Structure formats: structure tokens, C-alpha cells
Coordinates of C-alpha atoms and ligand atoms in Angstrom, one line a residue:
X1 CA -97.8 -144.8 14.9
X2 CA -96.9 -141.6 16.8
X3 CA -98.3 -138.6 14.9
X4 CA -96.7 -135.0 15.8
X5 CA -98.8 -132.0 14.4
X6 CA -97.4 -128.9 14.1
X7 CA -99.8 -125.7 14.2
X8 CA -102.6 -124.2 16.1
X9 CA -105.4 -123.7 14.0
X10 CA -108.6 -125.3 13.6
X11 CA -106.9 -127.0 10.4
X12 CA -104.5 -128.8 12.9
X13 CA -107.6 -129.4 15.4
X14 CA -109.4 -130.9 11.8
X15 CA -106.2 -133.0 10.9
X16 CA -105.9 -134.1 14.7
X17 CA -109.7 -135.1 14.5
X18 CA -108.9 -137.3 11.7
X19 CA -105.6 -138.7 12.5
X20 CA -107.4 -139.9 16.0
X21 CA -109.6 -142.4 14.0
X22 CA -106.8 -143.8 12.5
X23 CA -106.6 -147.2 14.2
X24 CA -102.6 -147.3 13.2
X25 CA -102.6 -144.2 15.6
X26 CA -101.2 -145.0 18.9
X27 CA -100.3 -141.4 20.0
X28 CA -100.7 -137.9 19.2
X29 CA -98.9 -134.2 19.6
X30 CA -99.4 -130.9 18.7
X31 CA -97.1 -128.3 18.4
X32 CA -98.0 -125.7 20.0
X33 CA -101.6 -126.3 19.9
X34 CA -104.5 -124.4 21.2
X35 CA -107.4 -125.5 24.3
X36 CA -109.1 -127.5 22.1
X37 CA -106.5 -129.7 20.6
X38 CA -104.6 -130.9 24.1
X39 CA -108.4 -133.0 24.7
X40 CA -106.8 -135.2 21.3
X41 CA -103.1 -135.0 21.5
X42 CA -100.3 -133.8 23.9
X43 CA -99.4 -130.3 23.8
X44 CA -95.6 -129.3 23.1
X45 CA -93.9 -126.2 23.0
X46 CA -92.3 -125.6 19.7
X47 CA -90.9 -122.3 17.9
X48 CA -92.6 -122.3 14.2
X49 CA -90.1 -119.7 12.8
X50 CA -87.4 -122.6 14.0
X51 CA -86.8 -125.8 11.4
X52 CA -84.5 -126.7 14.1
X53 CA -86.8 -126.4 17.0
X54 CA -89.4 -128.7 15.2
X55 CA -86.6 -131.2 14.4
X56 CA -85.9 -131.3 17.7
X57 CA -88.8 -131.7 19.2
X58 CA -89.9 -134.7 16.5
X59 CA -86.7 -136.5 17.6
X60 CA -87.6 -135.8 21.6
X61 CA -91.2 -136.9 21.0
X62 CA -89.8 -140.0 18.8
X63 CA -92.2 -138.8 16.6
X64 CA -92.9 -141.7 13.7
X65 CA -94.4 -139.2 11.3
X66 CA -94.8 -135.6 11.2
X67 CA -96.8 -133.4 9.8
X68 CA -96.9 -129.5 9.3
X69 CA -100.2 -127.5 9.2
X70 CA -98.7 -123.9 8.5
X71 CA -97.0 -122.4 5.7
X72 CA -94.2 -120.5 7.4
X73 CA -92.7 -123.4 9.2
X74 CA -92.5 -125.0 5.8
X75 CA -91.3 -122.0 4.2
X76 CA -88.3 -121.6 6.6
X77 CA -87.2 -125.3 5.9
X78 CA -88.7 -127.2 8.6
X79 CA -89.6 -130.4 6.5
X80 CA -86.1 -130.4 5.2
X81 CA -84.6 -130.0 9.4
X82 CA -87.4 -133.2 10.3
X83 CA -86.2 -135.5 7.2
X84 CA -82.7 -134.3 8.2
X85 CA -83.4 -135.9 11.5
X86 CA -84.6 -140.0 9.8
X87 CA -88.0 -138.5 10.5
X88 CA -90.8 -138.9 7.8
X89 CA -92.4 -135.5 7.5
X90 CA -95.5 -134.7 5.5
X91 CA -95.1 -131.2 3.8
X92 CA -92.4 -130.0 1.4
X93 CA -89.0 -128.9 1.5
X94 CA -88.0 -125.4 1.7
X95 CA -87.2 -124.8 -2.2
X96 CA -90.8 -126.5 -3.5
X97 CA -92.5 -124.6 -0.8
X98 CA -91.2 -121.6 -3.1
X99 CA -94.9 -122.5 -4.9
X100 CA -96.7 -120.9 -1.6
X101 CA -93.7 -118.6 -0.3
X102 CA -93.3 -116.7 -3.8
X103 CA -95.5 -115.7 -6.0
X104 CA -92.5 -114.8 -8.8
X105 CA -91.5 -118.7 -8.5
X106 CA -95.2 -120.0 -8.9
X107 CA -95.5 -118.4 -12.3
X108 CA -92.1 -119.2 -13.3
X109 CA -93.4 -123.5 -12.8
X110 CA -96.8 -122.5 -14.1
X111 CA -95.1 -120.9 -17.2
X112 CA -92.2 -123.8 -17.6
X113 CA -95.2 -126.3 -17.1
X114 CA -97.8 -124.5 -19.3
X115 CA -100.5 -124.2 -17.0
X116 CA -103.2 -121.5 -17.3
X117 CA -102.8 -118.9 -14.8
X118 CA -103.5 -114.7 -14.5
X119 CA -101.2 -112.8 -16.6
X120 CA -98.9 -111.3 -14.2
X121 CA -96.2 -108.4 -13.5
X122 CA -94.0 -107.7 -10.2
X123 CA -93.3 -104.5 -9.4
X124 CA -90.8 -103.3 -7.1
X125 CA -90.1 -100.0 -6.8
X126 CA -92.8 -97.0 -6.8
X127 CA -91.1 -95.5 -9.6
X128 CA -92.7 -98.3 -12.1
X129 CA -96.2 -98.5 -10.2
X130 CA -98.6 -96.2 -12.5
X131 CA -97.4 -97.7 -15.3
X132 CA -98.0 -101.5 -14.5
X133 CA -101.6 -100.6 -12.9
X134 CA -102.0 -98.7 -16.2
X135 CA -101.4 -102.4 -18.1
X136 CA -104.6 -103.8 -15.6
X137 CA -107.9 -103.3 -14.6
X138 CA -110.6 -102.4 -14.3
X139 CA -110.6 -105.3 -11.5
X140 CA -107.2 -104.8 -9.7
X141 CA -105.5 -107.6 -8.3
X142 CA -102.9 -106.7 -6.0
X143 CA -101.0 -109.1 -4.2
X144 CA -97.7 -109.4 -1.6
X145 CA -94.9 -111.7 -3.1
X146 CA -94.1 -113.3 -0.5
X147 CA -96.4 -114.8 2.8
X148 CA -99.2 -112.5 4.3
X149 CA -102.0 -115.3 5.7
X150 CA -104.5 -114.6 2.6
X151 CA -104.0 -110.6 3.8
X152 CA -101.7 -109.2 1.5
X153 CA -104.5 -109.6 -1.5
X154 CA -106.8 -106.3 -2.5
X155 CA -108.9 -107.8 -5.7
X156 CA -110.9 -104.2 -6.5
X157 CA -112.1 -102.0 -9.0
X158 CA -111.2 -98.7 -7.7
X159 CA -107.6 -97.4 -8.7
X160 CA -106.7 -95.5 -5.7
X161 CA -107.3 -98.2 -3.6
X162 CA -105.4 -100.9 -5.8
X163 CA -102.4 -98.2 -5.4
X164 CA -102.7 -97.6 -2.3
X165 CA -102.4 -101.1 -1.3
X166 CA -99.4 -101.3 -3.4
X167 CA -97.7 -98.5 -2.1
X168 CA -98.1 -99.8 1.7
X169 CA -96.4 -103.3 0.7
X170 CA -94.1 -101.6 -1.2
X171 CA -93.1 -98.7 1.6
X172 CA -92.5 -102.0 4.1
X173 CA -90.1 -103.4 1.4
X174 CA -92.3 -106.6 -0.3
X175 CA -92.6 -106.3 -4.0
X176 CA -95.9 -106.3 -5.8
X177 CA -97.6 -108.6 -7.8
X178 CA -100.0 -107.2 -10.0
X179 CA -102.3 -110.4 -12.1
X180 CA -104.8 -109.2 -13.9
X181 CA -108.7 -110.4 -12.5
X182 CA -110.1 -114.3 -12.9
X183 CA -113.9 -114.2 -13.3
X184 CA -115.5 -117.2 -13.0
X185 CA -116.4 -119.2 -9.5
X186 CA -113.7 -120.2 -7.1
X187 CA -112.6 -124.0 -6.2
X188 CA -109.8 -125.2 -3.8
X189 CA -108.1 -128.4 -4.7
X190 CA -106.2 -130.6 -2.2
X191 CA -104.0 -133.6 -3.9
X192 CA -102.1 -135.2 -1.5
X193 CA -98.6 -135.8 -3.6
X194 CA -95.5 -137.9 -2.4
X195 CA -93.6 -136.1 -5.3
X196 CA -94.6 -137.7 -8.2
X197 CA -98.2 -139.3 -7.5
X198 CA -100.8 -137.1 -7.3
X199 CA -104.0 -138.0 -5.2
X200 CA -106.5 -135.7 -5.2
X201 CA -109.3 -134.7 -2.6
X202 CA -113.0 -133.4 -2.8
X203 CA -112.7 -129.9 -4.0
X204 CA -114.2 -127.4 -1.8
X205 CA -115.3 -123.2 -1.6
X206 CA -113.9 -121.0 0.5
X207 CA -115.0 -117.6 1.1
X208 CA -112.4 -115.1 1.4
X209 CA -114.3 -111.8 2.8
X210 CA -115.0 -111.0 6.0
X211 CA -118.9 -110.1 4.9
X212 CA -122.0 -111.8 3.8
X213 CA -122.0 -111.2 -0.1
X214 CA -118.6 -110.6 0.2
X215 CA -118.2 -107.5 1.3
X216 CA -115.1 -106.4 2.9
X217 CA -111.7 -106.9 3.2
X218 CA -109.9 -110.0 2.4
X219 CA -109.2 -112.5 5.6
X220 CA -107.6 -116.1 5.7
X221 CA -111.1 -117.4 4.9
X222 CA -114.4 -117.5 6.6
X223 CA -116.1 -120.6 5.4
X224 CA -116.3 -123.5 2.9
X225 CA -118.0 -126.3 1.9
X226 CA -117.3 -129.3 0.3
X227 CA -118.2 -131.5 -1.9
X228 CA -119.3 -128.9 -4.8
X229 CA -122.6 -129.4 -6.3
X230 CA -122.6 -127.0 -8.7
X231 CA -119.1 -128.2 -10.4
X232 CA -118.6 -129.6 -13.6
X233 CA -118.5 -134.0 -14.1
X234 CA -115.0 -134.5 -14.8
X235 CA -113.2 -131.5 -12.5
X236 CA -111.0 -132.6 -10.6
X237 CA -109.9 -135.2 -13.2
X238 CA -109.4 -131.8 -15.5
X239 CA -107.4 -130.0 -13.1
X240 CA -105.3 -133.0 -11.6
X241 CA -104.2 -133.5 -15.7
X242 CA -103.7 -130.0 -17.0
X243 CA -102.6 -128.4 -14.2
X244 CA -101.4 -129.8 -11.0
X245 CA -99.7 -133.1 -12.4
X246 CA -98.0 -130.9 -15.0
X247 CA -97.0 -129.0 -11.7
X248 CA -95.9 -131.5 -9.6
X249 CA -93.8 -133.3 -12.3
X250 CA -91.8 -129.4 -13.4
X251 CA -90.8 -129.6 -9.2
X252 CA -89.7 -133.0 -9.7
X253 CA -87.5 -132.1 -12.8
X254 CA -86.2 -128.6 -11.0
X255 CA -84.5 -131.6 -8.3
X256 CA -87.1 -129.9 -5.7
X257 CA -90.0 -132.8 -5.6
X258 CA -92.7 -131.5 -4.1
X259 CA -94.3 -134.0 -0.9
X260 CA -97.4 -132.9 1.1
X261 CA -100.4 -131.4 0.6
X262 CA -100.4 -129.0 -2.8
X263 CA -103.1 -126.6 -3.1
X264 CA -105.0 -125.1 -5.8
X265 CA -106.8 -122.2 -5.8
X266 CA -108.7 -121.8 -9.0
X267 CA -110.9 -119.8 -10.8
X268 CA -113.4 -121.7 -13.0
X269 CA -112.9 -118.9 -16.0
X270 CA -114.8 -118.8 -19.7
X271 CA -111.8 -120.5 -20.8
X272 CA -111.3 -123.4 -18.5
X273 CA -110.0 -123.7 -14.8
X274 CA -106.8 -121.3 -14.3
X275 CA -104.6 -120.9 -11.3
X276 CA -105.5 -118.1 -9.2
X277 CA -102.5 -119.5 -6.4
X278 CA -100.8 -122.4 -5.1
X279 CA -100.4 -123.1 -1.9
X280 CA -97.6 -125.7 0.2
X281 CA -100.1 -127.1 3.0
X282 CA -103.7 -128.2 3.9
X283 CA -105.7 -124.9 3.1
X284 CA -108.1 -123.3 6.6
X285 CA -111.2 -124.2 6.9
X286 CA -111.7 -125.6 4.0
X287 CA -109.1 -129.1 5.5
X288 CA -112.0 -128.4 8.3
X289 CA -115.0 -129.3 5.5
X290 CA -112.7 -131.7 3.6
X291 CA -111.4 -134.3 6.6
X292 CA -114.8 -134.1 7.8
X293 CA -115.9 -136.6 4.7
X294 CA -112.6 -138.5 4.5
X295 CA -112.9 -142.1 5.1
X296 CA -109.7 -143.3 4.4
X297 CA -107.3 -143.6 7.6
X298 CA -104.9 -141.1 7.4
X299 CA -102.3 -141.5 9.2
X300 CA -101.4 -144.3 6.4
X301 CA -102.1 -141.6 3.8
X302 CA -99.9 -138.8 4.6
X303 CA -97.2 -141.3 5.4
X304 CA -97.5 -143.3 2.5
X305 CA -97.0 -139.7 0.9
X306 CA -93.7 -139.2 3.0
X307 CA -92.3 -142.3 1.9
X308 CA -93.0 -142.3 -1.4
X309 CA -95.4 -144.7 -1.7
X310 CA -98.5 -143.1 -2.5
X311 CA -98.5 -145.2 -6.2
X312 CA -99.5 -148.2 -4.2
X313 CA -102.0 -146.4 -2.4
X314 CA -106.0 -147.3 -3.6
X315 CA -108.7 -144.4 -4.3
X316 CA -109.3 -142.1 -1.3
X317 CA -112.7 -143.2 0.5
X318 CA -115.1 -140.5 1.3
X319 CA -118.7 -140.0 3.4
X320 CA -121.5 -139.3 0.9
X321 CA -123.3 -136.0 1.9
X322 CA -121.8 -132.6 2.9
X323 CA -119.6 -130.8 5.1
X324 CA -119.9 -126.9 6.2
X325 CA -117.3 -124.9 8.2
X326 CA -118.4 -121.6 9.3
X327 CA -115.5 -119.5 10.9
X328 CA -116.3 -117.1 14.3
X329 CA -113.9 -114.6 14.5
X330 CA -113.5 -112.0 16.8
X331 CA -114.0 -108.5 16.8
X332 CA -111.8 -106.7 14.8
X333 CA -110.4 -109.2 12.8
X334 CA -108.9 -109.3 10.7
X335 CA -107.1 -106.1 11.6
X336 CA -106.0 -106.3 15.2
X337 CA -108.8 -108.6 17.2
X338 CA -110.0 -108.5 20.9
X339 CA -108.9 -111.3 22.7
X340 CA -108.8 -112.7 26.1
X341 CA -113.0 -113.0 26.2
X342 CA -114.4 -116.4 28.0
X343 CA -116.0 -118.8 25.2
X344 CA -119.3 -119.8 26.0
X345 CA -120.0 -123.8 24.4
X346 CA -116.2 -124.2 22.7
X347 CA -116.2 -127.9 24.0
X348 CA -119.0 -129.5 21.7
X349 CA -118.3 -131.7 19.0
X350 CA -118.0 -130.1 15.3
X351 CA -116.6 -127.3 17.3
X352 CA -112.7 -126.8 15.9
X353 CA -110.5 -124.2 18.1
X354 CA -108.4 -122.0 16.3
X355 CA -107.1 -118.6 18.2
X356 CA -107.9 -120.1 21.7
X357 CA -106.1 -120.4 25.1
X358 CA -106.9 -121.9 28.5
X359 CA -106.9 -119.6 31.4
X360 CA -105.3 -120.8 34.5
X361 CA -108.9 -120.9 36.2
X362 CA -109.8 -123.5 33.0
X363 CA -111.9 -121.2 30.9
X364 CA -111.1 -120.8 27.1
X365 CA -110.7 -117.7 26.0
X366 CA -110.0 -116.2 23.0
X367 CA -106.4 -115.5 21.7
X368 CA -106.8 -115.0 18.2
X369 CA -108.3 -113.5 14.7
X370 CA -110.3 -116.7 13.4
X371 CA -111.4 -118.4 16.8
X372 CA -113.4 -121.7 15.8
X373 CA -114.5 -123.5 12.9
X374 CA -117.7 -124.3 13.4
X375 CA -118.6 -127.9 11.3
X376 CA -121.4 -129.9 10.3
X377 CA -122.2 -132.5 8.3
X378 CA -125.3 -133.9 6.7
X379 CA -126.5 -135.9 4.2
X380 CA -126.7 -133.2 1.8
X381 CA -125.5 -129.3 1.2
X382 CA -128.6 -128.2 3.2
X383 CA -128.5 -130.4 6.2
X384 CA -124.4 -129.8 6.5
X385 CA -125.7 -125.9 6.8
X386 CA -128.0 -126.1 8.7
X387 CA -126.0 -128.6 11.4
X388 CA -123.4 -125.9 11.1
X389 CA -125.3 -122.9 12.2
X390 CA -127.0 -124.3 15.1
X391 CA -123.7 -125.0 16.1
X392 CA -123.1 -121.5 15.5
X393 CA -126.0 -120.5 17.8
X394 CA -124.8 -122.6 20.8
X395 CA -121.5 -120.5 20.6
X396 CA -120.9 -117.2 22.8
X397 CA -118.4 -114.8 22.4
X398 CA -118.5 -111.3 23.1
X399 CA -118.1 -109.0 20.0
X400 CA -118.2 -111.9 17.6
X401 CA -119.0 -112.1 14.2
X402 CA -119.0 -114.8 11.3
X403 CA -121.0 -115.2 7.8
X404 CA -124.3 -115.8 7.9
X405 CA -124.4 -116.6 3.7
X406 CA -121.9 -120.0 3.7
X407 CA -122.8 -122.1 1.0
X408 CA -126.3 -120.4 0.8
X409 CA -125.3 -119.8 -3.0
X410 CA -124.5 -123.3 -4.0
X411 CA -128.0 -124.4 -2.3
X412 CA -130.2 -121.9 -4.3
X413 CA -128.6 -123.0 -7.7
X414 CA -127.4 -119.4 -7.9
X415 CA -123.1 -120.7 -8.8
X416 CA -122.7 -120.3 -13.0
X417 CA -120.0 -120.6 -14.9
X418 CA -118.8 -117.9 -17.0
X419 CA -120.1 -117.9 -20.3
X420 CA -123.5 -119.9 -19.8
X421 CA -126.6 -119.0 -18.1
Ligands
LIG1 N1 -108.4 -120.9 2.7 C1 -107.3 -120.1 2.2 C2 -106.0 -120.6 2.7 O1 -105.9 -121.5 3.5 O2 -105.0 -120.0 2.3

């Protein structure tokens, strides 16, 4: 089976890692890539904001199955352009990838499917602002409609920066969502989903902040860990049932069936798991934790979900023990980050690339916010960490900086849920 990736993150360098130990897998592209996927798969120029472009290039390649890392590509219709072409594509069409690319439409399925979510408002104009922050807090969650790379959310407790965010996305035209705050531990659901079977991963953690204990502004993630030690028997069974089946089958109904990888973000709250977002596609770094465990080929798996035929398809297959990813960024991220600096020990194994390039003398540099995923494995939580960092410590990059605290909490037993002590 040819396999054609598109993205350039360490999520597509995970899902590349994966698909190469697929025996079915006879050859492998990504589009565009970054240094460290072209040692697993030919590197092809594509334009992401394009459906066409993709199309064509799946066609060119005589691609057998493709399969889309990123949201925007998704978003803008490329699955829709690929199946257009008699291509199987893994990741939804343009109108179910509405569940990632608007916030307005996720609550309108979550409400027609009754699924327990943050009570919500949009705002869009300045002129109904004070009044709708005046209906939340004292936690503010504040939140662009439409795509912003898990940087459009300020989650605080001081008004004037809640408004303030909200007055920036609304000066530049994106209306607000305002939810009102989710206490209780985070978990990120995968289910692979061929638009009516639902098939659902390990869950994993990600941390959102750029600091240890997180502190700081809100990035596309930093770190996870999977499986989740500290989680309740029962889960995932829980949440494929009440929420993401319910879900899945309100797409199917709207004519807009959703097929690829469907994300949950949850909070685990005193009153159950509720949504805190949906997302279209594989979810970065926690795929990079996730694939690490996965057994199951699959290349089989994400086609089976393309074709419909994910029914027939037995129980994933996973590792026992652990997985950590521990994301270096670079300085400045994840405002505007330095790039162009030489990485020092990019090319050992566990080591995923994200926001690299290779210069014309062969050195990779950096090229990008999140640079590498850093992975390791282990036969428990612990051992995964600790393989991680020293991973960590063999990597140099001038003005680098990642968390130090990944999965540290869910090792000291320090994870509760809401409501019990
Ligand atoms: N890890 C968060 C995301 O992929 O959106």
C-alpha cells in the first residue's frame, strides 16, 4: 500500500513512524514534510491551504491511501478534493470538519446530541462584550470561533485580561466564544471512526502551557503522556457511549458522516466527563505518546476507516507500559520563535521533528515554534519519563526551552477528581 501523509509536524513524523511498520506498507510520502521525516518517506511539495493541490499530488503519487495530519487542510475541503479523485483519504469532509473549524457548530451537535459540554455564548461585536463576560467567571474562558493552533484560548481569572483577549480577536474580525470554566483533570480521546463505528484509542494528557506548573500562555501543547494511570476503570467505555458515539451518529444524521480521527478534549468535572473541544485530526504530541503503544498495523486501520469498514475491524492492540512526549520549542515561542539555529542530536531515535529544515550544507536547523517531540517509552509512567528526558538532555539548541514537570503529577499520585480527596 502506498501511504501519502500530509503535514509537517512531529504528529506526521509519529504517524509516519508507525505507518513504516506496517508490513502492508510498500511506500511512503509526506507532504511537505520536515528533515526528519524524508529518512521514512519521500518528501513532496504540496500547498496545505489547497484541497486541489493535495488531490493532485495523491493522484501524481498514485497514492493508495491518504491521510491528513493538520486541521486546516481538512477544514478547506481537502478530504472531500482526495475522495473526489477515487482516492481513500483518512480525515473528514469539509462540513463534519465544522466540529474542529467552528466552535458555534460543535455546540450546536453537542446540544442536538445531548452531550455535556461548557455552557456557552458567542459574541460578536464589542458592543455586547461586558455584558456576556458579566454572565461568566470568575475563571474566564475565552476562545476564537474559528482555527487558531490551540492559541486563540485565554482560560483566566482576571477580567481585564479575559477582555482584552476578546477585544484583539474581535478587532481582527473572529467572533468570541465565551464557555464558562471546566474544573476537573484534562483527558484527550482519540477514536478512530469510519462514520459510524467508533474505535477508540488510549486516552492521553496534554499540557497546554508553555511553563512547568502551568504557567503561561496557552501553546499547541507541550507534552503528554499516555496511558492514564490516574483515570477512572470504565473511561473510555463512558465517554465513547455518552458522548462521542452520540456525536458521531448526530454527523451521520446531518448527511455529513464524520471519517478520521475525532478528538475529544475533556474535562473530568464533579459531574462526569464534559466536552471542553472537539477536534477533526490526530491531536500534537499527544498522537506522538499514543502511536508510540499502538500495536495494531495501521495502515489497515485508517484505511479500513476510509472504506467504511472499521465494523469488521478487531480490538486495537496496544504495548503494555508507557509513553512520554516532551516538546522543545524554541525561543520565543509561542509568539514569534527564533529559527534558523543548527540542532545538536535531532537524528536519534524517539527523536520526532517538528519545525525543522535541512540546510544546503546538511545540518538541521530550526524552522519553527514546537521543534521536536522528544519520546520514550518504558514499562511504566516512570521509566517512559525518565527515557524521555535523557533524550531531552542529548538535544542542543540554542535558546531552547521545554517542561521540565511532564507527567511528574500522574507519577506522585497528585491527579484527583473533583469532588473526592
Ligand atoms: N494537543 C492539542 C491539539 O492537538 O490541539
Amino acid at each position: 500500500m502506498r501511504v501519502l501523509v500530509i503535514g509537517s509536524g512531529a504528529r506526521e513524523h509519529a504517524l509516519l513512524l508507525a505507518l513504516a511498520r506496517d508490513p502492508a506498507v510498500s511506500a511512503l510520502a509526506c507532504a511537505p514534510g520536515n528533515a526528519g521525516t524524508e529518512a521514512l518517506a519521500e518528501s513532496r511539495r504540496v500547498d496545505l491551504d489547497g484541497p486541489e493541490s493535495i488531490a493532485a499530488l495523491a493522484k501524481d503519487w498514485q497514492a493508495d491511501l491518504v491521510v491528513i495530519g493538520p486541521e486546516a487542510p481538512l477544514v478547506a475541503g481537502a478530504g472531500d478534493s482526495v475522495r473526489q479523485a477515487g482516492i481513500p483519504c483518512f480525515g473528514p469532509s469539509k462540513q463534519a470538519a465544522r466540529i474542529e473549524g467552528s466552535k458555534a457548530f460543535a455546540k450546536d451537535v453537542m446540544s442536538a446530541a445531548g452531550v455535556a459540554t461548557a455552557r456557552s455564548e458567542m459574541v460578536d461585536t464589542p458592543a455586547r462584550l461586558d455584558a456576556a463576560l458579566a454572565r461568566f467567571g470568575p475563571t474566564w474562558v475565552v476562545k476564537d470561533d474559528g482555527l487558531a493552533a490551540g492559541k486563540g484560548v485565554v482560560v483566566t481569572s482576571d477580567y481585564d485580561t479575559a477582555r482584552a483577549h476578546a477585544m484583539r480577536l474581535l478587532d481582527s474580525g473572529h467572533p468570541v466564544l465565551l464557555e464558562s470554566f471546566l474544573d476537573g483533570p484534562e483527558v484527550s480521546l482519540f477514536c478512530v471512526v469510519d462514520g459510524t463505528t467508533v474505535l477508540p484509542m488510549l486516552p492521553a494528557q496534554d499540557f497546554k502551557r508553555a511553563g512547568d506548573g502551568d504557567a503561561g500562555p496557552n501553546t499547541g501543547g507541550m507534552g503528554a503522556y499516555s496511558p492514564l494511570p490516574w483515570a477512572p476503570a470504565g473511561l473510555v467505555d463512558e465517554v465513547v457511549a455518552g458522548i462521542v458515539q452520540p456525536v458521531v451518529d448526530e454527523l451521520a444524521a446531518r448527511g455529513t458522516p464524520f471519517v478520521g480521527l475525532l478528538y475529544t478534549g475533556l474535562a473530568l468535572t464533579a459531574e462526569g466527563p464534559q466536552v471542553v473541544e472537539f477536534n477533526c485530526r490526530f491531536g500534537d504530541p499527544e498522537t506522538q505518546a499514543v502511536l508510540a503503544l499502538l500495536n495494531t498495523p495501521v495502515a489497515g486501520l485508517l484505511l479500513a476507516a476510509a472504506e467504511g469498514r472499521l465494523a469488521d475491524q478487531p480490538p486495537l492492540q496496544w504495548k503494555t507500559g508507557a509513553a512520554v512526549a516532551v516538546v522543545v520549542a524554541a525561543e520565543g515561542y509561542p509568539g514569534l520563535p527564533r529559527t534558523g539555529d543548527v540542532i545538536i542530536g535531532s537524528e536519534t531515535d524517539g527523536v520526532l521533528h517538528a519545525g525543522t529544515s535541512r540546510r544546503a550544507d546538511g545540518a538541521v536547523v530550526s524552522a519553527g515554534g514546537r521543534v521536536l517531540s522528544v519520546v520514550g517509552t518504558g514499562g511504566d509512567l516512570v521509566s517512559a519519563r525518565t527515557a524521555a528526558y535523557e533524550r531531552v538532555g542529548s538535544v542542543r539548541l540554542t535558546g531552547s526551552y521545554h517542561r521540565t514537570d511532564i507527567a511528574l503529577r500522574a507519577i506522585s499520585g497528585e491527579i484527583r477528581m473533583p469532588g473526592k480527596t
